[in-house]
Short mmCIF file of C-alpha atoms in Angstrom, two decimals:
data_model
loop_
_atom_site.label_atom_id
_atom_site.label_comp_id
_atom_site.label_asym_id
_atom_site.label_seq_id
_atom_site.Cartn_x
_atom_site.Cartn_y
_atom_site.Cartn_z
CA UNK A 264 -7.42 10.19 9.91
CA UNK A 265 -7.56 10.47 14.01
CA UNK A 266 -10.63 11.69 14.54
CA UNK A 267 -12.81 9.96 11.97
CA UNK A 268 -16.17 8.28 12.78
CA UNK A 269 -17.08 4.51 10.97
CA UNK A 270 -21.18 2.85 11.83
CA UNK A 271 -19.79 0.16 13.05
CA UNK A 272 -16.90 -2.28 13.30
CA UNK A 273 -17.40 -4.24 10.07
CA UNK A 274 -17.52 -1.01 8.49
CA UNK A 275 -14.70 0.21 9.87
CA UNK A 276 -12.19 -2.72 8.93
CA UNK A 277 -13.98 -2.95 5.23
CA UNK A 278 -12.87 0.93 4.93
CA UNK A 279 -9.01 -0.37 6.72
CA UNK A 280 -8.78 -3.45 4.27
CA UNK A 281 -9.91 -1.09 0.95
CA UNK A 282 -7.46 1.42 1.99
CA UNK A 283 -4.36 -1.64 2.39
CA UNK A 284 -5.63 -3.08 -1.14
CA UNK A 285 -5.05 0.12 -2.86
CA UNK A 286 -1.97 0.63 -0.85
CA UNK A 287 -0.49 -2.78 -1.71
CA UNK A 288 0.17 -3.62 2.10
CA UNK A 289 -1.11 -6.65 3.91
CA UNK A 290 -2.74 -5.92 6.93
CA UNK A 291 -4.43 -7.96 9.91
CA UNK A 292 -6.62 -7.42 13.56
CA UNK A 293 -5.04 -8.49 16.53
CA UNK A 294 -7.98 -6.84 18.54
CA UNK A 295 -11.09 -7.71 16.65
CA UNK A 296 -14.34 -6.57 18.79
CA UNK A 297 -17.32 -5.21 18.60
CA UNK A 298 -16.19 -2.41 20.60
CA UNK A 299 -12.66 -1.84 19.85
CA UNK A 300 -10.58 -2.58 16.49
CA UNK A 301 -6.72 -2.39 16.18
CA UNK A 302 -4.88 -3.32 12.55
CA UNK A 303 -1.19 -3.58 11.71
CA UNK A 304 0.99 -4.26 8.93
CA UNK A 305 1.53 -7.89 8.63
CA UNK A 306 5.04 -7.87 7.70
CA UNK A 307 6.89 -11.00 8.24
CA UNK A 308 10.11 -9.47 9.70
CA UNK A 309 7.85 -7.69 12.26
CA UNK A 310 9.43 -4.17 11.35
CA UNK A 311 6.68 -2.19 9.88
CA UNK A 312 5.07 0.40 12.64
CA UNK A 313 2.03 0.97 10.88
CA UNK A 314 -0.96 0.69 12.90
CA UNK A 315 -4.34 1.89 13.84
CA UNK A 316 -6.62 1.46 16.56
CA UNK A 317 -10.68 2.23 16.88
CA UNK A 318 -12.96 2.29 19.87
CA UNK A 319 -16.50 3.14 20.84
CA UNK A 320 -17.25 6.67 20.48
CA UNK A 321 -19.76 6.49 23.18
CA UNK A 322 -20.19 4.74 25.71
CA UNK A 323 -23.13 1.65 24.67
CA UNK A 324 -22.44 2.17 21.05
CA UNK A 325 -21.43 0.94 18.51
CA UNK A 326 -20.13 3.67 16.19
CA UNK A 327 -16.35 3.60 16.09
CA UNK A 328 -13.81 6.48 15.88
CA UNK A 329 -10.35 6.32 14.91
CA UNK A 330 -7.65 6.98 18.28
CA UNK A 331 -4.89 6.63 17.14
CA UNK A 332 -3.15 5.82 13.75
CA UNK A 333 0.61 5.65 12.31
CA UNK A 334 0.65 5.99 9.06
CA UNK A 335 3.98 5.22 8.16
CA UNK A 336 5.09 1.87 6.27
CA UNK A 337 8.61 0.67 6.76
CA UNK A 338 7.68 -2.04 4.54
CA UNK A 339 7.58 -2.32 1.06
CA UNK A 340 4.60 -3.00 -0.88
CA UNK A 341 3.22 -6.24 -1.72
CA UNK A 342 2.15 -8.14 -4.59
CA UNK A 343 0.50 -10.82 -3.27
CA UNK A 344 -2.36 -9.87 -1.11
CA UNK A 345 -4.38 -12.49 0.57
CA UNK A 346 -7.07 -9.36 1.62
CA UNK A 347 -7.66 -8.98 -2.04
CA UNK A 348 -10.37 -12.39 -2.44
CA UNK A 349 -13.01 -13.81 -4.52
CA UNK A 350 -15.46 -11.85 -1.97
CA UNK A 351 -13.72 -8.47 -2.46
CA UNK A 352 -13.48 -9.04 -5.86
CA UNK A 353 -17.17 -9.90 -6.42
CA UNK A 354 -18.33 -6.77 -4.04
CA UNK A 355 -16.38 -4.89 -6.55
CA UNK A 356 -17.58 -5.72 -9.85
CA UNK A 357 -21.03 -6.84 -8.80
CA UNK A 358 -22.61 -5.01 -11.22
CA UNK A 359 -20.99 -5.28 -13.94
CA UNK A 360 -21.02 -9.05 -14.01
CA UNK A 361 -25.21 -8.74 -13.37
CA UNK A 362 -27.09 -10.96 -16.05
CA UNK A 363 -28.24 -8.74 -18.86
CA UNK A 364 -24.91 -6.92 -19.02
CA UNK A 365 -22.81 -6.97 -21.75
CA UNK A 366 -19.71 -8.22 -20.53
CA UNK A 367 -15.68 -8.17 -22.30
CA UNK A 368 -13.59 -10.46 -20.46
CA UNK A 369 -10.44 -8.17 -21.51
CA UNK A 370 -11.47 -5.41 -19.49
CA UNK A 371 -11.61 -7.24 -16.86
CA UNK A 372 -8.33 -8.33 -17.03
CA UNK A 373 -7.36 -4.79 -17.70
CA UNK A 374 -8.50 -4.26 -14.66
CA UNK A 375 -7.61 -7.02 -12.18
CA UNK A 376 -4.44 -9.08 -13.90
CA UNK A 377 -0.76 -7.87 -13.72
CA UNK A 378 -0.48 -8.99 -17.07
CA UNK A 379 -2.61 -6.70 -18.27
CA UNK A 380 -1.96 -3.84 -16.01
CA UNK A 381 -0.75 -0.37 -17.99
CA UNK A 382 2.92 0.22 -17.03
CA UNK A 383 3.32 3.87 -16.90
CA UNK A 384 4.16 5.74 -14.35
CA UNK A 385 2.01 5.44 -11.16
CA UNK A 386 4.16 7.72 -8.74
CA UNK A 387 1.44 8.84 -5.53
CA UNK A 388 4.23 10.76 -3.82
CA UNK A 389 2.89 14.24 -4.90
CA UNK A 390 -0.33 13.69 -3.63
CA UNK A 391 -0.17 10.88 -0.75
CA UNK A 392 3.50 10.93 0.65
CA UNK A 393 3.49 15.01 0.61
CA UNK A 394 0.05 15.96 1.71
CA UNK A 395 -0.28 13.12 4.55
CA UNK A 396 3.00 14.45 6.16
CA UNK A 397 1.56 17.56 6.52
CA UNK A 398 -1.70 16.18 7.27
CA UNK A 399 -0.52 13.97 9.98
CA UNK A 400 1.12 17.45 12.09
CA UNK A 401 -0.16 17.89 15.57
CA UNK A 402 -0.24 21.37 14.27
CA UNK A 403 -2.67 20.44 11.38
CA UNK A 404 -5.30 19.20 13.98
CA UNK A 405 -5.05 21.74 16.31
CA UNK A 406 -5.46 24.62 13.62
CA UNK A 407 -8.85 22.21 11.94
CA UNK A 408 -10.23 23.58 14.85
CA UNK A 409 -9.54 27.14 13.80
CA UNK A 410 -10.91 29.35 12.50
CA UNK A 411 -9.73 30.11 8.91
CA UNK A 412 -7.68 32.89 9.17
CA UNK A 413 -5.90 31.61 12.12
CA UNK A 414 -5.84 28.68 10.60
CA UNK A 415 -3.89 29.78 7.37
CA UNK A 416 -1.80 31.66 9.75
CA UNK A 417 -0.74 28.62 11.72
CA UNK A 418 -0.20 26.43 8.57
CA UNK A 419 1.76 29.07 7.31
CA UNK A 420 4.25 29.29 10.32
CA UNK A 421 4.31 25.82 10.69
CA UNK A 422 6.13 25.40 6.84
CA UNK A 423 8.41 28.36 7.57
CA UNK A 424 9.62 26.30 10.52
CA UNK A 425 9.58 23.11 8.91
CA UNK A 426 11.19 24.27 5.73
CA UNK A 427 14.56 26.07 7.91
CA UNK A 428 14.79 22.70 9.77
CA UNK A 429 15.31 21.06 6.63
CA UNK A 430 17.84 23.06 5.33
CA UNK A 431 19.70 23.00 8.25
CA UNK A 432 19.46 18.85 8.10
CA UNK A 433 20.22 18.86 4.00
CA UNK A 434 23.31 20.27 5.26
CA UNK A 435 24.59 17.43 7.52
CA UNK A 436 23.76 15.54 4.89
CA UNK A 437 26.44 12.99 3.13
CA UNK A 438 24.71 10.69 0.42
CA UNK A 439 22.56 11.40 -2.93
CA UNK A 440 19.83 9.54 -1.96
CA UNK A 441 17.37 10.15 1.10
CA UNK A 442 17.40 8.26 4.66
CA UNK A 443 14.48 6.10 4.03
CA UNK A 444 15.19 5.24 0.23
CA UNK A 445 18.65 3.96 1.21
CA UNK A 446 16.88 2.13 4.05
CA UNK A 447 14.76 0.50 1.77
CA UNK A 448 17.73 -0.57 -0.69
CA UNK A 449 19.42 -2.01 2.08
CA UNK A 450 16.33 -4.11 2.76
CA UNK A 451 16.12 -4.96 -1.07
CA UNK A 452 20.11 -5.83 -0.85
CA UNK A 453 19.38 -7.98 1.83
CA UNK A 454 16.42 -10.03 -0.19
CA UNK A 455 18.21 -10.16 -3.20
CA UNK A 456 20.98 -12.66 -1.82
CA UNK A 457 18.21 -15.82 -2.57
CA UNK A 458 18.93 -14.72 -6.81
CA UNK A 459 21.66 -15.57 -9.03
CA UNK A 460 21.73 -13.54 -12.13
CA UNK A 461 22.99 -15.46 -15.43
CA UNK A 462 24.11 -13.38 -18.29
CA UNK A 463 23.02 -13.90 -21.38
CA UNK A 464 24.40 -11.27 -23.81
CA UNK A 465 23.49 -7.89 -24.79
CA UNK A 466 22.23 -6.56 -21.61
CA UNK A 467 20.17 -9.51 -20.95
CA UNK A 468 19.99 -11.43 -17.95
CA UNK A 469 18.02 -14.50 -16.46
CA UNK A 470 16.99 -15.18 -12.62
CA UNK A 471 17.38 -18.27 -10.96
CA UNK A 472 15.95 -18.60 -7.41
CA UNK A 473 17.04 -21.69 -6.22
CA UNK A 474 17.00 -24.28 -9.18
CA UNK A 475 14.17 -22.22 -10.83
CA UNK A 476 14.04 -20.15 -13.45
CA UNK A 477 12.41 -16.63 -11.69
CA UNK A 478 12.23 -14.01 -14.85
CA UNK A 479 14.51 -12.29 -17.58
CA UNK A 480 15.57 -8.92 -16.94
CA UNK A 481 16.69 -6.51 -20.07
CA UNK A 482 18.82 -3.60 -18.71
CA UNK A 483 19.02 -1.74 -22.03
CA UNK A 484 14.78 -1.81 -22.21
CA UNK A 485 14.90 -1.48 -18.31
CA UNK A 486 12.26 -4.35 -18.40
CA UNK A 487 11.85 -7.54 -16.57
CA UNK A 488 9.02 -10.19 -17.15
CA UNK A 489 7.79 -10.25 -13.40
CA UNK A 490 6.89 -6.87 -14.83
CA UNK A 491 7.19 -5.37 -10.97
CA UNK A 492 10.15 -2.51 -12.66
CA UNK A 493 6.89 -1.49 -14.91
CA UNK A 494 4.49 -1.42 -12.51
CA UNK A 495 5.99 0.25 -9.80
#
């Protein structure tokens, strides 16, 4: 959040690279100092805006505060990120792995291996996608500053506003799906021309990318064994 103040800039990209991790986005710092931090999204096709940027929040110091930050990903998650090491991973369960603990090597993979992960449903949008773009109004910071009742008051306005504006854009409207999720299938359209599908029979299909066999997908079961449909 704009605004927020880190000890330092190690502690300030340790809180960026936590945040991406959880996220499932791959991030890196072009601008790297002591005295000034900026991360984006390292997407290959360079389309993803995402970014955030952290200088001195006085002069001779080296406390950092967030300047700016867009918080919008035009790029799908990953599932293969390099920000997620051995030294992450060992910060993380430290303790648990200290001598004298007991120690059950299935839940750890619980716990850190897709094949082990628990496939139900995992949606954030009611409280991530919802909350942060209302958190992420101009509004919203001006009426922090508030006090309460004003700031209920301005909160309050701002929905009524933002609420008409929608329904006058629902109505222009032509598809069944939104803008971004039919940007995002066109990007997964576009990827999906390096697989062949072969059918094998009762719903079943396999996945050949290249001369490689990729994974099995089972429409009826709506399950595929790169497990990514039950994890997502």
């Amino acid at each position: 959040m704009v605004g927020q103040v880190f000890g330092n800039a190690k502690v300030f990209k340790e809180a960026v690279k936590e945040h991406a991790i959880k996220q499932g986005r791959s991030i890196w710092f072009p601008y790297n100092e002591k005295s000034r931090v900026q991360g984006v999204c390292k997407c290959k096709l360079d389309i993803c805006s995402w970014s955030i940027w952290a200088s001195c929040y006085e002069k001779n110091s080296p406390t950092l505060m967030i300047k700016t930050l867009n918080d919008k990903h035009t790029f799908p998650r990953v599932y293969k990120n390099l920000l997620a090491n051995s030294t992450w991973l060992a910060k993380r369960n430290m303790e648990a792995l200290r001598p004298g603990k007991e120690f059950k090597m299935f839940d750890f993979l619980e716990q850190w291996s897709k094949s082990h992960f628990r496939d139900w449903s995992k949606c954030d949008m009611l409280l991530n996608n919802l909350c942060e773009s209302v958190n992420g109004d101009r509004v919203i910071l001006v009426a922090r500053s508030a006090h309460i009742f004003s700031m209920v008051e301005m909160i309050r306005v701002k929905i009524i506003k933002r609420r008409a504006k929608r329904s006058i854009d629902l109505e222009k409207w032509y598809q069944n799906i939104g803008l971004r999720v039919a940007e995002f299938m066109e990007l997964q359209a576009q990827h999906s021309g390096q697989f062949v599908a072969h059918w094998g029979g009762e719903g079943h299909y396999q996945i050949n990318r290249g001369s490689t066999s990729y994974a099995v997908v089972d429409l009826d079961q709506r399950t595929c064994t790169c497990r990514r449909w039950n994890l997502t």
